[in-house]
Coordinates of C-alpha atoms and ligand atoms in Angstrom, one line a residue:
Chain A
M1480 CA 2.8 5.5 -31.0
M1481 CA 0.4 6.6 -28.3
V1482 CA -2.6 5.4 -30.7
N1483 CA -1.1 1.9 -31.0
A1484 CA -0.4 1.7 -27.5
R1485 CA -4.3 2.4 -26.9
N1486 CA -5.3 -0.2 -29.9
S1487 CA -3.3 -2.8 -28.4
E1488 CA -4.1 -1.9 -24.9
A1489 CA -7.7 -1.9 -26.2
S1490 CA -7.5 -5.1 -28.0
S1491 CA -5.6 -7.3 -25.0
G1492 CA -8.8 -5.5 -23.1
T1493 CA -11.5 -7.7 -25.3
A1494 CA -9.4 -10.7 -25.2
R1495 CA -9.3 -10.5 -21.8
W1496 CA -13.2 -10.4 -21.4
L1497 CA -13.4 -13.1 -23.8
V1498 CA -11.0 -15.5 -22.0
G1499 CA -13.3 -14.3 -19.0
A1500 CA -16.5 -15.1 -20.6
V1501 CA -15.3 -18.5 -21.7
V1502 CA -14.0 -19.5 -18.3
V1503 CA -17.2 -18.4 -16.7
V1504 CA -19.7 -20.3 -19.1
A1505 CA -17.1 -23.3 -18.4
L1506 CA -17.0 -23.0 -14.5
F1507 CA -21.3 -23.1 -14.8
A1508 CA -21.4 -25.7 -17.4
L1509 CA -18.7 -27.5 -14.8
P1510 CA -21.0 -29.5 -12.7
F1511 CA -23.9 -30.6 -15.0
I1512 CA -20.8 -32.0 -16.8
L1513 CA -19.5 -33.9 -13.5
S1514 CA -22.6 -35.0 -12.7
Q1515 CA -22.9 -37.2 -15.7
L1516 CA -19.7 -39.2 -14.1
G1517 CA -21.5 -40.8 -11.4
R1518 CA -19.7 -41.3 -8.0
T1519 CA -16.7 -39.9 -9.1
G1520 CA -18.5 -37.0 -10.5
E1521 CA -20.4 -36.1 -7.1
Y1522 CA -16.9 -36.0 -5.6
W1523 CA -15.6 -34.0 -7.8
I1524 CA -18.5 -31.5 -7.7
W1525 CA -17.8 -31.5 -4.0
V1526 CA -14.0 -30.7 -4.9
T1527 CA -14.6 -28.0 -7.2
T1528 CA -17.2 -26.3 -4.9
E1529 CA -14.3 -25.9 -2.0
M1530 CA -12.0 -25.0 -4.5
L1531 CA -14.1 -21.7 -5.6
I1532 CA -14.1 -21.2 -1.7
M1533 CA -10.8 -21.1 -0.7
A1534 CA -10.3 -19.4 -4.0
L1535 CA -12.4 -16.6 -2.3
F1536 CA -10.3 -16.5 0.6
A1537 CA -7.2 -16.6 -1.2
M1538 CA -8.1 -13.5 -2.6
S1539 CA -9.2 -12.1 0.2
L1540 CA -6.0 -12.4 1.6
N1541 CA -4.4 -10.9 -1.3
L1542 CA -6.2 -7.4 -0.7
I1543 CA -3.7 -7.1 2.1
L1544 CA -0.9 -9.3 1.2
G1545 CA -0.2 -8.6 -2.7
Y1546 CA -2.3 -5.0 -3.1
G1547 CA -1.4 -4.1 0.5
G1548 CA 1.8 -5.6 0.9
M1549 CA 1.0 -6.6 4.4
V1550 CA 2.2 -10.4 5.4
S1551 CA -0.9 -11.6 7.5
F1552 CA -0.2 -15.1 9.7
G1553 CA -3.7 -14.6 11.1
H1554 CA -6.0 -14.7 8.1
A1555 CA -7.9 -18.0 9.2
A1556 CA -9.0 -16.3 12.4
F1557 CA -11.8 -14.3 10.0
F1558 CA -12.5 -17.6 7.8
G1559 CA -13.5 -19.2 11.3
V1560 CA -15.6 -16.6 12.6
G1561 CA -17.5 -16.7 9.3
A1562 CA -17.8 -20.5 9.9
Y1563 CA -18.6 -20.5 13.8
T1564 CA -21.4 -17.8 12.6
V1565 CA -23.1 -19.9 10.2
A1566 CA -22.9 -22.8 12.4
L1567 CA -23.7 -21.2 15.6
L1568 CA -26.5 -18.9 13.9
M1569 CA -27.9 -22.1 12.0
K1570 CA -27.7 -25.0 14.1
K1571 CA -28.3 -22.9 17.5
A1572 CA -30.4 -20.1 16.6
G1573 CA -32.4 -22.2 13.7
A1574 CA -31.4 -19.1 11.4
P1575 CA -32.3 -19.6 7.4
L1576 CA -28.9 -20.1 5.7
V1577 CA -29.4 -16.9 3.7
L1578 CA -29.2 -14.5 6.9
A1579 CA -26.4 -17.1 8.1
L1580 CA -24.2 -16.3 5.2
A1581 CA -25.2 -12.7 4.9
L1582 CA -23.9 -12.4 8.6
A1583 CA -20.8 -14.0 8.1
P1584 CA -19.0 -11.1 6.6
V1585 CA -20.5 -8.7 9.2
T1586 CA -19.2 -10.8 12.1
A1587 CA -15.6 -11.2 10.5
A1588 CA -15.5 -7.9 9.6
I1589 CA -16.2 -6.5 12.9
A1590 CA -13.5 -9.3 14.3
A1591 CA -10.8 -7.7 11.7
A1592 CA -11.9 -4.3 13.3
V1593 CA -10.9 -5.4 16.3
I1594 CA -7.6 -7.1 16.0
G1595 CA -6.9 -5.2 12.5
W1596 CA -7.0 -1.7 15.2
F1597 CA -4.1 -3.4 16.8
C1598 CA -1.7 -5.1 14.3
V1599 CA -1.8 -1.9 11.9
R1600 CA 0.2 0.0 14.5
L1601 CA 3.0 -1.9 13.6
I1602 CA 4.5 -3.3 10.1
G1603 CA 6.9 -6.0 8.6
L1604 CA 7.4 -8.9 10.8
Y1605 CA 5.7 -7.1 13.8
F1606 CA 2.6 -6.8 12.0
A1607 CA 2.8 -10.6 10.7
I1608 CA 3.5 -11.8 14.2
L1609 CA 0.9 -10.0 16.2
T1610 CA -1.8 -11.4 13.6
L1611 CA -0.2 -14.8 14.2
A1612 CA -0.7 -13.7 17.7
F1613 CA -4.2 -12.4 17.7
G1614 CA -5.2 -15.3 15.3
Q1615 CA -4.0 -18.3 17.9
L1616 CA -5.7 -16.2 20.9
L1617 CA -9.0 -16.6 18.9
Y1618 CA -8.5 -20.1 18.2
M1619 CA -7.7 -21.3 21.9
V1620 CA -10.8 -19.3 22.6
V1621 CA -12.9 -21.5 20.7
F1622 CA -11.4 -24.3 21.6
Q1623 CA -11.4 -23.8 25.3
W1624 CA -14.7 -22.5 25.1
Y1625 CA -16.8 -26.0 25.2
T1626 CA -20.3 -24.5 26.2
F1627 CA -20.2 -22.4 23.1
T1628 CA -18.3 -23.4 20.6
G1629 CA -17.7 -27.2 21.0
G1630 CA -14.2 -27.0 21.9
D1631 CA -12.1 -29.5 20.1
D1632 CA -15.7 -31.6 18.7
G1633 CA -16.4 -28.5 16.8
I1634 CA -20.3 -28.1 15.5
H1635 CA -21.7 -30.5 13.3
G1636 CA -24.8 -31.4 11.6
I1637 CA -25.2 -28.0 10.4
P1638 CA -29.0 -28.1 8.8
K1639 CA -28.7 -28.1 4.7
P1640 CA -32.0 -26.9 2.9
E1641 CA -33.5 -29.1 1.0
I1642 CA -33.5 -27.3 -2.0
L1643 CA -29.5 -27.1 -2.0
T1644 CA -28.3 -30.1 -3.9
P1645 CA -24.5 -30.0 -4.6
I1646 CA -25.2 -28.7 -8.1
A1647 CA -27.3 -26.1 -6.8
Y1648 CA -24.7 -25.2 -3.5
Y1649 CA -21.7 -25.2 -6.3
L1650 CA -23.9 -22.4 -8.5
L1651 CA -24.8 -20.7 -5.4
C1652 CA -20.6 -20.7 -4.6
L1653 CA -20.3 -19.7 -7.9
V1654 CA -22.2 -16.7 -8.0
L1655 CA -20.8 -15.7 -4.4
F1656 CA -17.7 -16.0 -6.3
L1657 CA -17.8 -14.0 -9.1
I1658 CA -19.8 -11.4 -7.1
C1659 CA -16.8 -11.1 -4.8
F1660 CA -14.5 -10.9 -7.3
L1661 CA -16.0 -8.1 -9.5
V1662 CA -16.6 -6.2 -6.3
M1663 CA -12.8 -6.7 -5.3
R1664 CA -11.6 -5.8 -8.7
M1665 CA -14.0 -2.7 -8.4
I1666 CA -12.4 -1.6 -5.1
M1667 CA -8.7 -2.0 -6.2
N1668 CA -9.0 -0.4 -9.5
S1669 CA -11.1 2.8 -7.6
S1670 CA -9.1 5.4 -6.0
F1671 CA -9.0 3.3 -2.5
G1672 CA -7.2 0.9 -4.5
L1673 CA -4.7 3.2 -6.0
T1674 CA -4.2 4.6 -2.5
I1675 CA -3.8 1.1 -1.0
R1676 CA -1.0 0.4 -3.5
T1677 CA 0.7 3.7 -2.8
I1678 CA 1.3 2.5 0.5
R1679 CA 2.5 -1.1 -0.4
E1680 CA 4.5 0.9 -2.9
N1681 CA 6.5 3.4 -0.5
M1682 CA 4.3 3.7 2.9
E1683 CA 6.9 6.9 3.7
R1684 CA 6.2 8.8 0.5
A1685 CA 2.8 7.8 1.1
K1686 CA 2.5 9.7 4.3
F1687 CA 3.7 12.7 2.6
I1688 CA 1.2 12.9 0.1
G1689 CA -1.1 13.1 2.6
V1690 CA -2.5 9.4 3.2
N1691 CA -3.5 8.5 7.1
V1692 CA -1.9 5.3 6.5
R1693 CA -2.8 3.4 9.1
R1694 CA -6.7 4.1 8.8
F1695 CA -6.3 3.1 5.1
Q1696 CA -4.7 0.0 6.2
W1697 CA -7.1 -0.6 8.7
Y1698 CA -10.1 -0.4 6.2
N1699 CA -8.2 -3.1 3.7
F1700 CA -7.6 -5.3 6.7
I1701 CA -11.6 -5.3 7.6
L1702 CA -12.4 -5.9 4.1
A1703 CA -10.1 -8.7 3.5
G1704 CA -11.5 -10.3 7.0
A1705 CA -15.0 -9.6 5.5
F1706 CA -14.4 -12.1 2.0
A1707 CA -12.8 -14.0 4.3
G1708 CA -15.9 -14.4 6.8
L1709 CA -18.1 -15.4 3.8
A1710 CA -15.7 -18.1 2.3
G1711 CA -15.4 -19.4 6.1
G1712 CA -19.4 -19.7 6.5
L1713 CA -19.3 -21.1 2.6
L1714 CA -16.8 -24.4 3.5
C1715 CA -19.1 -24.1 6.9
E1716 CA -22.7 -25.2 5.2
L1717 CA -20.3 -27.2 2.6
N1718 CA -18.8 -29.4 5.2
R1719 CA -21.8 -29.0 7.2
F1720 CA -19.7 -28.9 10.5
A1721 CA -17.1 -26.2 11.8
Q1722 CA -14.2 -27.1 13.7
T1723 CA -11.3 -24.9 15.3
E1724 CA -9.0 -26.4 12.6
F1725 CA -10.4 -23.6 10.6
L1726 CA -8.8 -20.9 12.7
H1727 CA -5.9 -22.4 13.3
W1728 CA -2.6 -20.7 11.8
S1729 CA -1.6 -23.3 9.1
K1730 CA -5.2 -22.2 7.8
S1731 CA -3.7 -19.1 7.4
A1732 CA -0.5 -20.2 5.7
E1733 CA -3.1 -22.0 3.0
P1734 CA -4.1 -18.6 1.1
I1735 CA -0.3 -17.2 1.5
L1736 CA 1.0 -20.4 -0.5
A1737 CA -1.9 -20.0 -2.8
S1738 CA -0.8 -16.0 -3.6
L1739 CA 2.6 -17.5 -3.7
V1740 CA 1.9 -20.0 -6.3
G1741 CA -1.1 -18.1 -8.5
G1742 CA 1.0 -14.9 -8.1
M1743 CA 0.1 -12.1 -6.0
Y1744 CA -0.1 -9.2 -8.2
S1745 CA -3.4 -9.4 -9.7
L1746 CA -6.5 -10.5 -8.2
V1747 CA -7.0 -14.4 -9.9
G1748 CA -3.5 -15.2 -9.1
P1749 CA -4.4 -16.5 -5.6
A1750 CA -7.7 -18.5 -6.7
I1751 CA -5.8 -19.9 -9.0
G1752 CA -2.9 -20.8 -7.1
S1753 CA -5.4 -21.9 -4.5
A1754 CA -7.4 -24.2 -7.3
V1755 CA -4.0 -25.6 -8.6
L1756 CA -2.5 -26.6 -4.9
I1757 CA -5.9 -28.4 -3.7
F1758 CA -6.0 -30.3 -7.4
L1759 CA -2.1 -31.2 -6.9
K1760 CA -3.0 -32.5 -3.6
I1761 CA -5.6 -34.3 -4.7
I1762 CA -4.2 -36.1 -7.0
V1763 CA -0.8 -36.8 -5.1
Q1764 CA -3.6 -38.3 -2.3
Q1765 CA -5.2 -40.5 -5.4
A1766 CA -1.8 -42.2 -6.7
H1767 CA -1.5 -43.9 -3.0
P1768 CA -3.2 -43.4 -0.1
S1769 CA 0.4 -43.5 2.0
L1770 CA 1.7 -39.9 -0.2
V1771 CA -0.8 -38.2 1.7
E1772 CA 1.8 -38.1 4.5
T1773 CA 4.4 -36.7 2.2
W1774 CA 2.4 -33.7 0.8
A1775 CA 4.3 -31.3 2.6
I1776 CA 7.2 -32.5 0.5
F1777 CA 5.5 -31.9 -2.6
L1778 CA 3.9 -28.4 -1.4
G1779 CA 7.7 -27.5 -0.7
L1780 CA 9.0 -28.7 -4.2
I1781 CA 6.3 -26.8 -5.7
L1782 CA 7.2 -23.8 -3.8
L1783 CA 10.8 -24.3 -4.3
V1784 CA 10.3 -24.3 -8.1
V1785 CA 8.0 -21.4 -7.9
V1786 CA 10.3 -19.0 -5.8
L1787 CA 13.3 -19.7 -8.2
F1788 CA 12.0 -20.3 -11.7
A1789 CA 8.4 -18.0 -11.6
P1790 CA 8.8 -15.4 -8.7
G1791 CA 5.5 -13.6 -10.1
G1792 CA 3.7 -17.2 -9.9
L1793 CA 1.5 -18.6 -12.6
V1794 CA -0.5 -15.5 -13.6
G1795 CA 3.6 -13.8 -13.5
L1796 CA 4.5 -17.0 -15.9
Y1797 CA 1.8 -16.0 -18.2
Q1798 CA 2.8 -12.8 -18.1
R1799 CA 5.9 -13.2 -19.2
L1800 CA 5.1 -16.1 -21.8
T1801 CA 2.6 -13.7 -23.6
G1802 CA 4.5 -10.5 -23.0
K1803 CA 2.4 -8.6 -21.1
S1804 CA 3.1 -6.9 -17.8
E1805 CA 0.8 -6.0 -15.0
T1806 CA 1.2 -3.0 -13.5
Chain B
M426 CA 4.2 38.4 12.3
A427 CA 1.4 37.9 9.9
D428 CA 3.4 37.4 6.7
H429 CA 5.9 34.7 8.5
V430 CA 4.6 31.5 7.2
L431 CA 6.7 29.3 9.3
Q432 CA 8.7 30.5 12.3
I433 CA 11.1 28.1 13.9
E434 CA 11.4 28.6 17.9
K435 CA 13.7 27.5 19.9
L436 CA 13.9 23.9 18.3
S437 CA 16.4 21.4 19.5
K438 CA 16.6 17.9 18.2
S439 CA 18.9 15.1 19.2
F440 CA 19.2 11.3 18.3
E441 CA 20.3 9.0 20.9
G442 CA 21.9 11.7 23.4
S443 CA 24.3 13.1 20.4
Q444 CA 22.4 16.4 19.8
V445 CA 21.9 17.5 16.1
F446 CA 21.2 21.1 16.6
N447 CA 20.2 23.5 19.6
N448 CA 17.7 26.2 20.0
I449 CA 17.5 27.3 16.8
S450 CA 15.0 29.8 15.8
F451 CA 14.1 31.8 12.6
A452 CA 11.5 32.8 10.5
V453 CA 10.5 32.4 6.6
D454 CA 8.9 35.2 5.1
Q455 CA 5.3 34.7 3.1
G456 CA 6.4 34.0 -1.0
E457 CA 10.3 33.9 0.0
L458 CA 12.6 31.9 -2.1
S459 CA 15.9 30.9 0.4
S460 CA 18.0 28.3 1.3
I461 CA 19.5 26.2 4.4
I462 CA 23.2 25.6 3.7
G463 CA 25.8 23.8 5.7
P464 CA 28.4 20.9 5.8
N465 CA 27.3 17.1 5.6
G466 CA 25.6 16.1 8.5
A467 CA 24.7 19.5 10.1
G468 CA 21.2 18.4 10.6
K469 CA 19.6 20.1 7.7
T470 CA 17.4 17.3 6.4
T471 CA 16.7 16.7 10.2
L472 CA 15.1 20.3 10.1
F473 CA 12.7 19.5 7.0
N474 CA 11.8 16.6 9.1
L475 CA 10.7 18.4 12.0
M476 CA 9.0 20.6 10.0
T477 CA 6.8 17.6 8.2
G478 CA 6.2 15.4 11.0
Y479 CA 8.9 13.0 10.4
H480 CA 10.7 13.4 13.6
V481 CA 9.6 15.1 17.0
P482 CA 11.7 17.9 18.6
D483 CA 12.9 17.7 21.7
S484 CA 12.1 21.0 22.7
G485 CA 10.7 24.2 20.4
R486 CA 8.0 24.8 18.2
V487 CA 7.4 24.8 14.7
V488 CA 4.9 27.4 13.9
F489 CA 3.2 27.2 10.6
M490 CA 0.4 29.7 9.6
G491 CA 0.0 30.6 13.3
K492 CA -0.5 26.7 14.3
D493 CA 2.4 24.8 16.0
I494 CA 2.3 21.6 14.2
A495 CA 6.0 20.3 15.5
G496 CA 4.7 16.5 16.3
R497 CA 2.0 16.4 14.2
Q498 CA 1.4 13.5 12.0
P499 CA 2.9 13.8 8.1
Y500 CA -0.3 13.6 6.6
D501 CA -2.1 16.4 8.8
I502 CA 0.8 18.3 7.8
V503 CA 0.8 18.1 4.2
R504 CA -3.0 19.4 4.2
L505 CA -2.1 22.1 5.7
G506 CA -0.2 23.2 3.2
I507 CA 3.4 22.0 3.9
A508 CA 4.9 19.5 0.9
R509 CA 8.5 18.3 0.5
A510 CA 10.7 16.5 -2.2
F511 CA 13.3 14.2 -0.9
Q512 CA 17.3 14.3 -0.8
R513 CA 16.9 10.5 -2.1
T514 CA 14.0 10.3 -4.3
N515 CA 11.0 9.1 -2.9
I516 CA 9.1 8.1 -5.3
F517 CA 6.3 5.1 -6.0
P518 CA 8.8 3.3 -8.0
R519 CA 6.6 0.5 -9.9
M520 CA 3.9 2.8 -10.5
S521 CA 3.8 4.8 -14.0
V522 CA 5.0 8.4 -13.7
L523 CA 1.2 9.6 -14.5
E524 CA -0.3 7.3 -11.8
N525 CA 2.2 8.8 -9.0
L526 CA 0.8 11.8 -10.0
V527 CA -2.9 10.7 -10.0
S528 CA -2.6 8.8 -6.4
T529 CA -1.5 12.5 -5.3
V530 CA -4.0 14.5 -6.6
I531 CA -6.7 11.9 -5.5
T532 CA -5.3 12.2 -2.0
K533 CA -5.3 16.2 -2.2
N534 CA -9.0 16.2 -2.8
R535 CA -9.4 13.7 -0.3
G536 CA -11.2 11.5 -2.9
N537 CA -9.3 8.1 -1.7
L538 CA -12.5 6.9 -0.2
N539 CA -14.1 6.5 -3.5
V540 CA -14.3 2.5 -4.1
V541 CA -16.5 2.8 -7.1
T542 CA -15.0 4.9 -10.0
P543 CA -11.7 3.2 -11.5
S544 CA -9.4 5.7 -10.8
A545 CA -8.2 5.3 -14.7
K546 CA -11.4 6.9 -15.4
L547 CA -11.2 10.1 -12.8
K548 CA -10.9 12.8 -16.2
S549 CA -10.1 16.1 -13.9
A550 CA -7.3 14.5 -11.9
H551 CA -6.0 12.8 -14.5
E552 CA -6.1 16.3 -16.8
R553 CA -4.3 17.6 -13.3
S554 CA -1.7 15.3 -13.0
Y555 CA -0.6 16.0 -17.1
E556 CA -0.8 19.9 -16.6
I557 CA 1.8 19.3 -13.3
L558 CA 4.1 17.2 -15.4
E559 CA 3.9 19.4 -18.3
S560 CA 5.1 22.1 -15.7
V561 CA 7.7 20.0 -14.9
G562 CA 8.6 18.8 -18.3
L563 CA 7.9 15.1 -17.7
A564 CA 4.5 14.9 -19.9
D565 CA 6.5 12.8 -22.5
V566 CA 7.3 10.2 -19.9
A567 CA 3.1 10.0 -18.5
H568 CA 3.1 6.3 -19.1
R569 CA 7.0 5.1 -18.2
Q570 CA 7.0 3.3 -14.7
S571 CA 8.8 5.8 -12.7
G572 CA 11.4 3.8 -11.4
T573 CA 12.9 3.2 -14.9
L574 CA 13.5 6.9 -15.0
A575 CA 16.7 8.5 -15.1
H576 CA 17.9 9.9 -12.1
G577 CA 17.4 13.5 -12.9
N578 CA 13.9 12.8 -13.8
Q579 CA 12.9 10.9 -10.8
K580 CA 14.1 13.9 -9.2
R581 CA 11.8 16.2 -11.1
L582 CA 8.9 14.1 -10.4
D583 CA 9.7 14.0 -6.7
I584 CA 9.3 17.7 -7.1
A585 CA 6.2 17.3 -9.3
V586 CA 4.3 14.9 -6.8
A587 CA 5.0 17.5 -4.0
L588 CA 3.7 20.4 -6.4
A589 CA 0.6 18.0 -7.0
L590 CA 0.0 18.7 -3.6
E591 CA -0.6 22.7 -3.7
P592 CA 1.7 23.5 -0.9
Q593 CA 1.8 27.1 0.6
L594 CA 5.4 26.1 1.9
L595 CA 7.4 23.8 -0.4
L596 CA 10.8 22.4 0.8
L597 CA 13.1 21.3 -1.6
D598 CA 16.0 18.7 -0.2
E599 CA 18.9 19.3 -2.3
P600 CA 16.7 18.8 -5.6
T601 CA 19.7 19.0 -8.1
A602 CA 21.8 16.3 -5.7
G603 CA 23.3 13.5 -8.4
M604 CA 22.7 15.5 -11.3
S605 CA 25.0 16.4 -14.2
P606 CA 26.3 20.4 -14.0
E607 CA 24.2 20.9 -17.1
E608 CA 20.9 19.2 -15.7
R609 CA 21.3 21.0 -12.6
W610 CA 20.9 24.6 -14.1
Q611 CA 17.8 22.9 -15.9
T612 CA 16.4 22.1 -12.2
V613 CA 17.4 25.7 -10.9
E614 CA 15.7 27.1 -13.7
L615 CA 12.8 25.2 -13.0
V616 CA 12.6 25.9 -9.6
Q617 CA 12.9 29.4 -10.0
Q618 CA 10.5 29.3 -12.9
L619 CA 7.7 27.4 -10.3
W620 CA 8.3 30.0 -7.9
E621 CA 7.7 33.1 -10.0
N622 CA 4.4 31.3 -11.3
L623 CA 2.8 29.7 -8.2
K624 CA 4.1 32.9 -5.9
I625 CA 4.4 30.4 -3.0
T626 CA 6.8 30.3 -0.5
M627 CA 10.0 27.4 -1.1
L628 CA 13.0 26.8 1.1
F629 CA 15.8 24.3 -0.5
I630 CA 18.8 22.8 0.9
E631 CA 21.6 23.0 -1.1
H632 CA 25.4 22.8 -1.9
D633 CA 26.2 24.4 -4.8
M634 CA 27.0 27.6 -3.7
D635 CA 26.6 29.0 -7.2
I636 CA 23.0 28.0 -7.5
V637 CA 22.4 29.0 -3.9
F638 CA 23.9 32.6 -4.1
K639 CA 22.1 32.9 -7.4
I640 CA 18.4 31.9 -6.9
S641 CA 18.2 32.8 -2.9
Q642 CA 16.8 35.9 -1.6
K643 CA 18.2 34.5 1.6
V644 CA 20.5 32.1 2.9
R645 CA 20.5 30.5 6.1
V646 CA 23.5 28.6 7.8
L647 CA 23.0 25.4 9.9
C648 CA 26.9 24.5 11.4
Y649 CA 28.0 23.8 15.2
R650 CA 24.6 22.9 15.9
T651 CA 23.1 26.3 15.7
L652 CA 21.9 28.8 13.2
L653 CA 25.6 30.4 12.2
A654 CA 24.3 33.1 10.5
E655 CA 21.1 34.3 8.1
G656 CA 21.3 36.7 5.5
T657 CA 21.2 37.9 1.8
P658 CA 23.9 36.1 -1.0
E659 CA 26.0 39.3 -0.5
E660 CA 25.8 39.2 3.8
I661 CA 26.7 35.4 3.7
S662 CA 29.5 35.6 1.5
S663 CA 31.1 38.0 3.0
N664 CA 30.6 36.8 6.8
E665 CA 33.9 35.8 8.4
Q666 CA 32.6 33.2 10.4
V667 CA 30.9 31.4 7.6
I668 CA 34.0 31.9 5.7
E669 CA 35.8 30.2 8.1
A670 CA 33.2 27.6 9.2
Y671 CA 32.1 26.5 5.8
L672 CA 33.0 28.2 2.7
G673 CA 36.3 28.0 3.5
E674 CA 38.8 28.7 0.2
E675 CA 35.4 27.4 -2.2
V676 CA 34.4 31.3 -2.2
Ligands
ATP3292 N1 16.6 8.8 12.4 C1 18.0 9.3 12.9 N2 18.5 8.3 13.7 C2 19.7 8.9 14.3 N3 20.7 9.5 14.0 C3 19.9 10.3 12.6 C4 19.0 10.3 12.3 N4 18.7 11.2 10.9 C5 19.8 12.0 11.2 N5 20.6 11.8 12.1 C6 21.7 12.0 12.2 O1 21.6 13.3 12.5 C7 22.6 14.2 11.9 C8 22.4 15.4 11.1 O2 21.8 14.9 9.7 P1 20.9 15.2 8.5 O3 20.6 14.4 7.4 O4 20.1 15.9 9.2 O5 22.2 15.8 7.8 P2 22.3 17.1 6.7 O6 22.6 18.1 6.9 O7 21.0 17.0 5.6 O8 23.6 16.1 5.5 P3 23.8 16.1 4.2 O9 24.1 17.1 3.8 O10 24.7 15.3 4.4 O11 22.6 15.6 3.4 C9 24.0 13.2 11.5 O12 24.7 12.8 12.2 C10 22.9 12.1 10.9 O13 23.6 10.8 11.6
MG3293 MG1 20.5 16.2 4.3

């Protein structure tokens, strides 16, 4: 009985690795296939690059949302800090892209450390509101500080290294995405990750097994902020601009929606959710330009369907259909 | 002095102006198995809450192994050596029975900051967890999701989690609550067995007088906002005040 369980566990493990390998190979091949399609292909390379970046952003939030059980409405703050770090370093200080991208998660982590230090003192709705308040505070600072951040105009014309063709940049984002995915997976499977889950499952009991709950929530918050910062930096270079919208609360909503749609009790769920939402949005827009205005209605319908029929998101649905369940 | 694990000194606690108890003092000897009884709402759980950092007393001291721990953080007190099982089961319901234990063992060993090793591959933590699960008779259901266990087994798991912390002082809040008579006596046997094997100090809250009188070396009665009486089962069961106030016709 136990041996059987082990065997099927092992075989489902291999199956998972196989699926993963196929997906990764496909992701690497994708831009080369798309580049055969001319203008449309170029556009879709750009879109899929954005998908990778926003998927990373969604996964970063999910460290605190799905794994940590903390709803943050201010996660865009760290995305924005990462974006502005790259923009300012490259545009104003002439730093190379590699250095700028390496520092984006660092500055974002520092911002998350400061903001998180206050926020983890609160729980539930109060935590959520405080993250929102800090996020909007940072947004206002960037908005008002015209001489440094360009205010409402943002920072445009971020230099782009010669060798970074759209395909090369896609591949860079893909490699970073995969590294981040593996690192997050390692962390969430570790003792640290287990501790984070005990806090989500029963914060009270976690205290009484000796967990310094606030401290671990804080560490996790910083971690999530750092990954969000990298995502922000990558999007900044893709668009070659940084703008205040990156820090706006509506940006914070995106990874929450992606997590809901994709499923927040797995690492890939939010990434899938994010890609699906971006894809659907483009489909709607291309169906008819006037439908852009109605995207919010579509989004509402999608969420309604998810909440009613697939509360575990797409990943939960898949697990139900294949008869597997995540812990 | 030295052989008192715990001393409660002039402890008072009230909630929003209504006093739960006032000026309670007693001491718990090293290695003793004793109980606290009293009517519903007497403040028994509140007393545990004050000992474990869940609540801060209005005044008074909780001295554990020579240190005043009143008002310290729960995780801090756990590390000093007090663990508790709860009146209302308090486990990690969507984690497996084994994971409940493994996460506790990891925390006990201060290994929570390991971000590299998969927790499922921590051999010694798993071995230790199985050892504890065996000692409470839950090894068979190690891979079950803990929230799906029968009530009695969830209570046992709660105790197992507390044991994994290797406490000096173990507090059990109504360990047999909600169990069938048969389960109750199994649990009582378990408690007594653990106490004999581990040689730790145990303090339990219990409503069933048969159980209380059978296994306690000392009984403390919480009633009328004070410690009404303290003594051996024989002393308590024949104490006029206690009979009048609490035991009534029961005995
Ligand atoms: N957090 C709290 N806030 C306000 N009042 C509380 C709180 N905790 C306990 N009380 C009150 O303190 C009193 C003592 O409660 P406590 O739970 O300690 O009683 P108990 O002796 O454990 O009772 P039982 O045998 O029913 O478990 C009760 O009147 C209860 O309503
Ligand atoms: Mg109680």
